XYZ file of C-alpha atoms in Angstrom:
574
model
C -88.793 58.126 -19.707
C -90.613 61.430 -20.638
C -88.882 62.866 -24.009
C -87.468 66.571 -23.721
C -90.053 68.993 -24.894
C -89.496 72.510 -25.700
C -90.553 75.475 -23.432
C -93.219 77.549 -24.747
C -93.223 81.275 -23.978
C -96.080 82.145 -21.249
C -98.867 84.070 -22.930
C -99.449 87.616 -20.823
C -101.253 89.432 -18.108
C -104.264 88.212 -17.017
C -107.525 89.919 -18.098
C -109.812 91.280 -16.318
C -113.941 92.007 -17.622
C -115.111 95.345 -16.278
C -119.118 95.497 -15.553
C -120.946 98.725 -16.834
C -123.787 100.283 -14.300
C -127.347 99.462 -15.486
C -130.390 100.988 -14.948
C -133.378 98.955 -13.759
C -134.743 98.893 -17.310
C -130.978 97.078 -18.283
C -129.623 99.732 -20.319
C -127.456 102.754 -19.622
C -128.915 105.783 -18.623
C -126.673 108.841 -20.254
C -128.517 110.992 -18.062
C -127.319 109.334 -15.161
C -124.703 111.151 -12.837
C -121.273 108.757 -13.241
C -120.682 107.030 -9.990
C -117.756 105.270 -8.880
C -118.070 102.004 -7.743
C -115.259 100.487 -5.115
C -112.686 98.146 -6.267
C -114.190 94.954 -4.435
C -110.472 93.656 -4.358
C -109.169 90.316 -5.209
C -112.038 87.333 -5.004
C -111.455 83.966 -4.028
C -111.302 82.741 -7.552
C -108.555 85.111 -9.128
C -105.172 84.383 -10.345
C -103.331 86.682 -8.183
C -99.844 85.644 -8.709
C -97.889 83.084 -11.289
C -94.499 81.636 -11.747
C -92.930 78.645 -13.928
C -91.366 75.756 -12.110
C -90.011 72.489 -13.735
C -91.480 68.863 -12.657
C -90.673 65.392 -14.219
C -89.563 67.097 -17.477
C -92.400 69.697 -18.373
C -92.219 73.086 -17.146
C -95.346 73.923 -15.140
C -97.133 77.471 -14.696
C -98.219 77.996 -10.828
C -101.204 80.017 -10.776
C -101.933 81.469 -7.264
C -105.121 81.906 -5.993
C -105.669 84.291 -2.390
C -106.312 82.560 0.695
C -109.423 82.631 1.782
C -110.030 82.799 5.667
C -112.327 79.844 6.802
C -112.372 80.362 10.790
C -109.470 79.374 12.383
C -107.497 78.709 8.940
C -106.528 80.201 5.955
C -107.029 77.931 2.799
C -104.380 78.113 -0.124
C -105.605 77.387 -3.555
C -102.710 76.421 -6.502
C -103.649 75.280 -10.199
C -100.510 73.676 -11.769
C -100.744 73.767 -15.141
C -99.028 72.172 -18.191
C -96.913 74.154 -20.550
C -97.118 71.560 -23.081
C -99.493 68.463 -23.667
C -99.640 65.829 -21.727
C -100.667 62.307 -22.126
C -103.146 61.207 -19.772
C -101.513 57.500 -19.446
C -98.172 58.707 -18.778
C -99.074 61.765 -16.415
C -96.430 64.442 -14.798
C -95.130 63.615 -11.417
C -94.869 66.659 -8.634
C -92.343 65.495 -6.687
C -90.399 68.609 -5.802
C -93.087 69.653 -2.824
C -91.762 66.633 -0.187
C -89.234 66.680 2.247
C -86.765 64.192 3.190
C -86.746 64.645 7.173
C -85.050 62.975 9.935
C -87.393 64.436 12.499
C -90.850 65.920 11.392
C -93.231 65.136 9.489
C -91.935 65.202 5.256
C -94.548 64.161 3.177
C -95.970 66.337 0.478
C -96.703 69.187 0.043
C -94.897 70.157 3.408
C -92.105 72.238 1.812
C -95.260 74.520 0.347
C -95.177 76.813 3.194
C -96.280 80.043 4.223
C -94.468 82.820 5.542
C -95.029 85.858 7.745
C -92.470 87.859 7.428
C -93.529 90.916 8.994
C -94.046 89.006 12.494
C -91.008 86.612 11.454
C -92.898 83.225 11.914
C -93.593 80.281 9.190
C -96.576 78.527 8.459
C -97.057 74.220 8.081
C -99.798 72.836 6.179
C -102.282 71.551 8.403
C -102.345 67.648 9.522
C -104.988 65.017 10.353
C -104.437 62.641 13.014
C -102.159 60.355 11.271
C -99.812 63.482 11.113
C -99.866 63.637 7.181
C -101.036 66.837 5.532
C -105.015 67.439 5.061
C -104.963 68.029 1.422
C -107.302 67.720 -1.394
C -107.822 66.769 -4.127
C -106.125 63.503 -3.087
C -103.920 62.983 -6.155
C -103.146 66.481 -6.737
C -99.676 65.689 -7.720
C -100.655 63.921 -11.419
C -101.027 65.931 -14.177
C -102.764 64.173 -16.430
C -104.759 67.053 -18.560
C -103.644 70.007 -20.216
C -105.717 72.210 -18.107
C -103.198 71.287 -14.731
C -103.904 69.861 -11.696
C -105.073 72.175 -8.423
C -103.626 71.639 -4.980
C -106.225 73.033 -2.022
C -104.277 72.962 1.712
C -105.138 74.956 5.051
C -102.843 76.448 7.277
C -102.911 78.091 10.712
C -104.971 81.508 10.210
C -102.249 84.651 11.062
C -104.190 87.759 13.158
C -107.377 89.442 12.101
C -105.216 92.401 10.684
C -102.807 90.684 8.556
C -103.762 90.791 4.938
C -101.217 89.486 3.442
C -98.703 86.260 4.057
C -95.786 85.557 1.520
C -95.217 82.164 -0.313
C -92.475 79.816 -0.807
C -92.935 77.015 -3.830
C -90.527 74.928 -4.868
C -89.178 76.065 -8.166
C -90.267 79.205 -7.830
C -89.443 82.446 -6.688
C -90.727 83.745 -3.420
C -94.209 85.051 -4.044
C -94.103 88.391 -1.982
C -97.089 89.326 -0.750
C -100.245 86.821 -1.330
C -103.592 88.677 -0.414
C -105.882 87.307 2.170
C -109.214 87.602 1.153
C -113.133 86.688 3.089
C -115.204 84.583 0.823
C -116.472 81.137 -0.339
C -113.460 78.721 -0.867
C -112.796 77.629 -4.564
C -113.674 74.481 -5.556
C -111.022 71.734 -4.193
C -111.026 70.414 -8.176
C -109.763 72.335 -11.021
C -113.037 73.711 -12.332
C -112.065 71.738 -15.848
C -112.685 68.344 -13.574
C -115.726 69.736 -11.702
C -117.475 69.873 -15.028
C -116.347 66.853 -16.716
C -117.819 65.120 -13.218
C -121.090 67.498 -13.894
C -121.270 66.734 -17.737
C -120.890 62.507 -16.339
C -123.863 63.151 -13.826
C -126.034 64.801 -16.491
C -125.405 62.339 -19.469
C -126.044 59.319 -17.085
C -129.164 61.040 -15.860
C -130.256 61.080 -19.666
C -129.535 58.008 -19.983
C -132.963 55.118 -20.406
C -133.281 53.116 -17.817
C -133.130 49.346 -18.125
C -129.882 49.527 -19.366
C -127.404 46.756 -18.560
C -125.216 46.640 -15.595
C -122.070 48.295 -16.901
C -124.662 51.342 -17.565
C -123.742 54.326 -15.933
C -125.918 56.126 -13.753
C -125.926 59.117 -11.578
C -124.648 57.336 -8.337
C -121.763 55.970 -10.364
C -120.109 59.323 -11.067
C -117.871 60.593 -8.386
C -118.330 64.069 -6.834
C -115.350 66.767 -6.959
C -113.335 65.720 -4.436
C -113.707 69.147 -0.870
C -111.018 69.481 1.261
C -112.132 68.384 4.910
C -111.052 71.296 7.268
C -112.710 69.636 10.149
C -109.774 66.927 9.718
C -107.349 69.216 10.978
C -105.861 68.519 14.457
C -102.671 70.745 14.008
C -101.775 73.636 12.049
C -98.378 74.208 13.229
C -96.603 77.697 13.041
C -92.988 78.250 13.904
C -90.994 81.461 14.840
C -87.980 81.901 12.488
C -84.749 82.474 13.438
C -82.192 84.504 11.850
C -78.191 84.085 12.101
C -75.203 86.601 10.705
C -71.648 86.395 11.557
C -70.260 89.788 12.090
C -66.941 90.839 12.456
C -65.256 88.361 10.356
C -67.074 85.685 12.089
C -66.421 86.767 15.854
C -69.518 87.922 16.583
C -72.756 85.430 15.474
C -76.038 86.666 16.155
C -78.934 84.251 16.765
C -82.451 85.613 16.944
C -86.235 85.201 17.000
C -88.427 87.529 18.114
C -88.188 86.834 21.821
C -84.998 85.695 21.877
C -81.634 86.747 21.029
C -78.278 84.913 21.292
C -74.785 86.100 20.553
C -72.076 83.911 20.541
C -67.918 85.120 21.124
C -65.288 83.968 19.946
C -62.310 83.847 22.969
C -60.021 83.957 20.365
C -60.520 87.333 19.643
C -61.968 88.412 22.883
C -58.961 87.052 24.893
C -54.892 86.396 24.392
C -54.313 82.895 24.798
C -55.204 81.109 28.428
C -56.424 84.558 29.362
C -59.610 85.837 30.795
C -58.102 89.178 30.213
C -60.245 91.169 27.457
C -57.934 91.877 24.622
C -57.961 95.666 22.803
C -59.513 94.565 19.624
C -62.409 92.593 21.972
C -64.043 96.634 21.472
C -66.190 96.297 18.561
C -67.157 93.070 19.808
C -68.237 93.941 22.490
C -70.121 96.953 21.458
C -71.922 94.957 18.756
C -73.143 92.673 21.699
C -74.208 95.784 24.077
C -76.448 97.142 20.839
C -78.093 93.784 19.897
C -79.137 93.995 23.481
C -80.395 97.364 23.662
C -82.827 96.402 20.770
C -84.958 94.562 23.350
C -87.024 95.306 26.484
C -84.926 94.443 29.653
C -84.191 90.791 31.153
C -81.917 88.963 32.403
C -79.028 88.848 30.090
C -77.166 84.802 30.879
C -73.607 85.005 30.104
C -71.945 81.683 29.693
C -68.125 81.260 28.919
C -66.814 77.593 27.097
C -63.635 76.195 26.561
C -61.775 73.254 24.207
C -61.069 70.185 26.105
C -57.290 70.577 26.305
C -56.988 71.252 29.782
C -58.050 69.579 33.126
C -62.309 69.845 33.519
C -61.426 71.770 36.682
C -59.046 74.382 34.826
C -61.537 74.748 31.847
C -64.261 75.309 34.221
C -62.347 78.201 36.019
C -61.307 79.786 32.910
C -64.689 79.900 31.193
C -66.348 81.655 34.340
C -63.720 84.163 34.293
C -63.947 84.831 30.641
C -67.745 84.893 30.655
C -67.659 87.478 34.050
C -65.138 89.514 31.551
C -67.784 89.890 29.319
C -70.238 90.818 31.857
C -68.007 93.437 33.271
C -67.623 94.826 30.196
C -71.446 94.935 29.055
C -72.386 96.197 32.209
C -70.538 99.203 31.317
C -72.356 99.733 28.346
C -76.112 98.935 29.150
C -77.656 99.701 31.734
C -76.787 96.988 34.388
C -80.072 97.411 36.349
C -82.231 96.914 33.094
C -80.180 94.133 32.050
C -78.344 92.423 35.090
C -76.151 89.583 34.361
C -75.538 85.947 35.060
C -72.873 84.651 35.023
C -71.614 80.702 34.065
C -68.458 78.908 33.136
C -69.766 75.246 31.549
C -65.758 74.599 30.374
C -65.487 72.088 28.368
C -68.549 70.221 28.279
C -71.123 71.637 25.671
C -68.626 71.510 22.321
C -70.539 72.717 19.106
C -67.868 71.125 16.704
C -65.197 68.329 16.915
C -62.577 69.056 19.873
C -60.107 66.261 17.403
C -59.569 69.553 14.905
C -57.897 73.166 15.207
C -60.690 74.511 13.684
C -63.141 72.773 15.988
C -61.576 74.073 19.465
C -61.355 77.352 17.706
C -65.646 77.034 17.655
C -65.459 75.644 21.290
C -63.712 78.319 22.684
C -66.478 80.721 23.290
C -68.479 82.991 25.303
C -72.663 82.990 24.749
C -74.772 86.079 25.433
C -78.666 85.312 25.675
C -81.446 87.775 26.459
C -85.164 86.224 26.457
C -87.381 89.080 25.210
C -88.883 91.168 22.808
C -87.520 93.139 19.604
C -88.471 96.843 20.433
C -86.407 98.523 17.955
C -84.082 97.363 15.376
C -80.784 98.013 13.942
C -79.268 96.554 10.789
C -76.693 94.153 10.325
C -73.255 95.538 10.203
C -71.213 95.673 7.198
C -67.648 95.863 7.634
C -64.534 94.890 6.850
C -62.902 92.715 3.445
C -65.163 89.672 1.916
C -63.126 86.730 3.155
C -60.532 84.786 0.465
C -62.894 82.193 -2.041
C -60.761 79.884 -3.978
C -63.285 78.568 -6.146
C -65.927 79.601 -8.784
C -66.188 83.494 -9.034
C -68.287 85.608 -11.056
C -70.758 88.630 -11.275
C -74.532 88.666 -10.922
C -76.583 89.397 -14.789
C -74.025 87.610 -16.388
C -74.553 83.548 -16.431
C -71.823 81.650 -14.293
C -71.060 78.079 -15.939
C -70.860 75.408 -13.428
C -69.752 71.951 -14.670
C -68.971 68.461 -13.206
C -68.763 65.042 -14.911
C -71.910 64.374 -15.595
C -74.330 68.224 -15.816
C -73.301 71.230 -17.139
C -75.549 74.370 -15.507
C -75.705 78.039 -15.537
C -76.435 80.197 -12.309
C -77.199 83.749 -11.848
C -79.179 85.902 -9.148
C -80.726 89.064 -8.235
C -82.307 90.261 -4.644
C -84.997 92.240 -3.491
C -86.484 93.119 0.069
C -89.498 91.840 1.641
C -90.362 93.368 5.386
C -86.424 94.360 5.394
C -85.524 90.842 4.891
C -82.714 90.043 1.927
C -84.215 87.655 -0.496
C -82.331 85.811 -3.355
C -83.784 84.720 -6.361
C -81.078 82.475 -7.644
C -81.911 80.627 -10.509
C -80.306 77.305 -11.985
C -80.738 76.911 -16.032
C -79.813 73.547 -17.339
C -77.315 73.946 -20.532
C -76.592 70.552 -21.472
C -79.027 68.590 -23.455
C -79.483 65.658 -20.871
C -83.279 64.654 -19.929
C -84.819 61.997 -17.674
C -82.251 61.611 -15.515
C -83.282 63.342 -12.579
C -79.577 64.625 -11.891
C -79.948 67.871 -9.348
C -77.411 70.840 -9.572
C -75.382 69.594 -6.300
C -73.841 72.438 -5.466
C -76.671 73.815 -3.629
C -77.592 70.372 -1.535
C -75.950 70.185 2.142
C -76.508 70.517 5.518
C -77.092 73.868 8.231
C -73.626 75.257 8.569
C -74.017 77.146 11.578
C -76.493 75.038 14.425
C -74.048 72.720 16.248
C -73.483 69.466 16.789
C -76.372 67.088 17.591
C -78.288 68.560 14.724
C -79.889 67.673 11.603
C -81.309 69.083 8.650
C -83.155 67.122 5.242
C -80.885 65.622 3.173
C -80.610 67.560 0.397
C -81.562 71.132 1.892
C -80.418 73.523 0.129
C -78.426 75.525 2.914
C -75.126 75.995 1.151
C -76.223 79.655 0.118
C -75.117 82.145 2.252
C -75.120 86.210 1.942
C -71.836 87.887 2.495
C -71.794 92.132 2.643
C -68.066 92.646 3.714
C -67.000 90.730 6.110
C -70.668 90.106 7.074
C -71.803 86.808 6.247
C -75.766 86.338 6.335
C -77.115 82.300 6.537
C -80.638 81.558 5.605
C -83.747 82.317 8.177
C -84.557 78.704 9.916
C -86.921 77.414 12.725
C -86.258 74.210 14.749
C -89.759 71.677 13.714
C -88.963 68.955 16.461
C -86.190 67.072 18.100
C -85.894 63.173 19.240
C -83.425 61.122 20.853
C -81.470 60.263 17.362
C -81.168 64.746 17.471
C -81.212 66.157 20.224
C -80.582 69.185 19.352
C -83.130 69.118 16.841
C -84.145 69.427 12.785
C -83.581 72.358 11.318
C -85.476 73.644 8.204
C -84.293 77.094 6.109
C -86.675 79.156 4.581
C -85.469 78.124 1.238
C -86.405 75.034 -0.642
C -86.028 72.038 1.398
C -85.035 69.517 -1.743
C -82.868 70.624 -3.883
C -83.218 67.203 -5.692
C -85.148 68.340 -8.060
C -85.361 66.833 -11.677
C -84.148 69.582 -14.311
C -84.333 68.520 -18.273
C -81.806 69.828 -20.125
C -82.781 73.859 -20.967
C -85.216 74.274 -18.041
C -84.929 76.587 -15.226
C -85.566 76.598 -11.639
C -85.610 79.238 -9.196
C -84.238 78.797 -5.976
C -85.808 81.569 -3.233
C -83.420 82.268 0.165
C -84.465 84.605 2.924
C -81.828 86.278 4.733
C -81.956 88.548 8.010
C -82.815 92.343 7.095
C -79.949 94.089 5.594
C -80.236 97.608 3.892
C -77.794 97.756 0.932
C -78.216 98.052 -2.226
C -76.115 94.989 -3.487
C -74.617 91.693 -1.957
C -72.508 89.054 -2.402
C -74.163 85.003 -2.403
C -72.012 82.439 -2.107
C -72.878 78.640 -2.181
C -70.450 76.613 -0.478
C -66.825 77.494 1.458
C -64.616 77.902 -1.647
C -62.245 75.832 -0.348
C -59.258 74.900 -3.551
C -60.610 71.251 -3.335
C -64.695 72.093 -4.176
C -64.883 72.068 -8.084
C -68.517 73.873 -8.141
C -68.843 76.160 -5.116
C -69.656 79.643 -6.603
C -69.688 82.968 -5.450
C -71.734 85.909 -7.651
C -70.534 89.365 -6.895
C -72.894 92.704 -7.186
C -76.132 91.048 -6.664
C -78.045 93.891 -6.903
C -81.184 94.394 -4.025
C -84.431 96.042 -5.699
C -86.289 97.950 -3.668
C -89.177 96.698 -1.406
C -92.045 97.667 -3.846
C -95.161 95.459 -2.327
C -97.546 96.832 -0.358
C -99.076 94.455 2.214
C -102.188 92.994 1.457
C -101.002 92.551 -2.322
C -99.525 90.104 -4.431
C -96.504 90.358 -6.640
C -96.312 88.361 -9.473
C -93.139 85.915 -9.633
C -90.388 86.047 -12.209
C -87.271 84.472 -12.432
C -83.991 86.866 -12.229
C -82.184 85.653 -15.250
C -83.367 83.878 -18.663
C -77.834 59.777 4.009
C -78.258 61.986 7.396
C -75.116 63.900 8.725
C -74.938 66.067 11.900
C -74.632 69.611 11.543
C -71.383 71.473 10.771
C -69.966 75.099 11.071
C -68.426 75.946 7.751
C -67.554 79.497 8.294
């Protein structure tokens, strides 16, 4: 077991050596006329970006390098280094950067990932045949030095004009904005190891031959380890998806960027065993006629579904009437030629949630509005109405919210900032007790996707408990489907948010939790981690969580600081 050891404060900025202009003769001319030379920009080499994270008990510093184009990748260079000493026989485990899937592909470092944000679409490391990730060097997850470790992986290259992806490592907080630079690639070993192997080489060079047979010699000493690029077969990319619930959860919005789905609820659109659309169905409505105006014109499928507590001919009936209620009512408000209508009634026989439970019909009974094509312009997320009742932990973001259970005692506090319009929280998790080595994760933040359906799946221990909530707005995490098998048919899910939320955390440590949210322009939310329910002991909700400004510009890299010192199927919570 690795003894607690104190966190030491992070020295500062980075420093940088300007070069003075020569003349030919090496020395200055004053007679010279001063000329400005450009700014040749970030280099392959630099330290861009850094954050701490905790792993196996010692705090680590992530130092991020650019990524380097290398045809049809881009390579991503880390160095994790030690905050302390570390002993070389009992080295520091990174085991935060795996994934526990039911579906894809989970070994590490797959929950390194990178996103576009702009463009809305998330980036896998790449694999080699055997479907694990191409990675190098190969035991990049054992610190055994006090200079760190460094982790080289490729990814799918985005277009020639993007020059700038964001980042998401575990522990850390989102790095914004990571440039993407032309150059050689940095050396797959930490330069520390590429000249102890160089020092090796030389001193068994030197060495007299003759020499017995445990001598040393230059053949002996094993090169720096390069990471093989031409041993990528996939470099997968995925488009993300982002959900909100509008209208105190009547109105769910779905979308990628070619797709958008909104989802009804009859119980506000119709009176009971009507397909008759209720006054209040309005706003509804409305909301569903602008989602769809944001896009070039399709087809627009509108499909109504019912509970199972009628006859499969009388649910059948209904839900075509309901769903040709909607379409009557949409056609009045877009135009019907641009975006003509079809119409289908599936009753009873897709459920997203148990039919056994009041609350489960309640999600059955509903009417689906999908449009397959582009975003052409874009309008925010609505804000209305009163945040919905919480019975459990409440408190207000800058000032620490204690969270306790029976075994860990924690603090949690947030802030938020904007990155391409998207909502991202920073929430970070500060052990308080004095417990080490026990590898006990803050729990409240492990569950499963509440809002994909049934048939679903996420990793165990995601952590997609955090929602956003602006009113009566609630906002879930952005996520992308990665594969689907027989077990799932309705596939894995991942968030863009840390996909173990396992994680060992000493006693005084503190990780950082990143969530990206659909774009929202306020200046302050609310997060909430859980359903509040009277019966769960460390749900939270943090109040006034206030959203900084998006300060980045693309093609630049913000450094990363904290805000404040077994499978189940899918459920709706909301």
């Amino acid at each position: 077991m690795r003894p607690q050891r104190p966190v030491r404060a992070l020295v500062g900025a980075l420093l940088v050596a300007a070069l003075a202009a020569c003349t030919a003769g090496g020395s200055p001319d004053p007679s010279a006329p001063a000329t400005a030379s450009a700014d040749p920009g970030p280099q392959p080499e630099d330290v861009v970006a850094t954050a701490v994270i905790p792993e196996g008990g010692v705090d680590l510093e992530v130092r991020v390098h650019p990524l380097v184009r290398a045809g049809e990748h881009v390579v991503l260079t880390l160095d994790l280094v030690p905050l302390e000493e570390v002993d070389e026989d009992d080295p520091v485990h990174v085991t935060g950067f795996g994934v526990t899937s039911f579906v894809a592909e989970g070994r590490p470092p797959v929950n390194v990932r990178l996103l576009d944000l702009a463009r809305d679409v998330v980036h896998h490391v790449g694999a080699g045949a055997d479907g694990k990730p191409v990675v190098a060097p190969e035991h990049w997850n054992r610190v055994r030095a006090d200079h760190g470790t460094r982790l080289q992986m490729p990814f799918a290259a985005p277009p020639a004009d993007v020059t700038g992806l964001s980042l998401l490592v575990p522990g850390a907080p989102l790095f914004a904005d990571v440039p993407i630079v032309d150059g050689e690639l940095p050396s797959a070993a930490h330069p520390d190891d590429v000249a102890a192997a160089a020092d090796a080489a030389a001193s068994a060079s030197a060495r007299p031959t003759g020499g017995t047979s445990s001598t040393a010699t230059p053949d002996d000493v094993e090169p720096p380890e390069a990471l093989d690029l031409d041993a990528v077969v996939t470099a997968p990319t995925f488009p993300l998806e982002s959900t909100s619930a509008e209208l105190a959860g009547a109105v769910r919005t779905t979308e990628s960027t070619d797709r958008v789905e909104v989802t009804l609820g009859s119980d506000v659109l119709f009176p009971f065993d009507s397909a008759d659309l209720a006054p209040e169905a309005a706003d509804a409505v409305a909301l569903v006629a602008q989602r769809l105006s944001e896009r070039d014109p399709g087809t627009v499928q509108v499909v109504g579904h019912t509970d199972d507590q009628a006859d499969d001919a009388y649910n059948l009936d209904l839900s075509r009437r309901r769903a040709q209620a909607v379409a009557d009512a949409l056609g009045a408000q877009v135009d019907a030629a641009a975006y003509p209508a079809r119409v289908e009634g599936r009753g009873e026989q897709e459920p997203v949630a148990d039919n056994g439970t009041d609350e489960g019909r309640a999600l059955n009974r509903r009417v689906t509005v999908t449009l397959t094509s582009t975003v052409v312009t874009r309008t925010d997320v609505t804000t209305t109405g009163e945040l919905p009742p919480f019975e459990a932990l409440v408190g207000t973001a800058g000032t620490p919210l204690p969270i306790a259970n029976n075994i860990r005692k924690w603090e949690v506090d947030a802030s938020a900032r904007r990155v391409h319009g998207h909502v991202v929280v920073d929430l970070t998790v500060t052990a308080t007790d004095q417990k080490d080595g026990l590898g006990w994760a803050p729990g409240f933040l492990r569950g499963f996707s509440s809002h994909r359906g049934r048939d679903t799946v996420t990793p165990h221990s995601i952590t997609a408990r955090g929602s956003v909530l602006q009113g009566a707005t609630r906002l879930f995490p952005l996520d992308y489907q990665v594969g689907a098998n027989d077990a799932w048919p309705g596939g894995e899910w991942f968030t863009a948010s840390d996909l173990d939320a396992s994680s060992w955390i000493d006693g005084g440590q503190t990780r950082t939790f990143s969530f990206v949210y659909p774009r929202l322009d306020v200046e302050t939310v609310v997060f909430q981690a859980g359903t509040g329910t009277s019966s769960a002991t460390d749900d939270f909700r943090l109040l006034d969580v206030p959203v900084a400004a998006e300060v980045a510009a693309e093609g630049t890299a913000s450094t990363a600081s904290p805000a404040s010192p077994e499978p189940t199927a899918t459920t709706d919570e909301n």
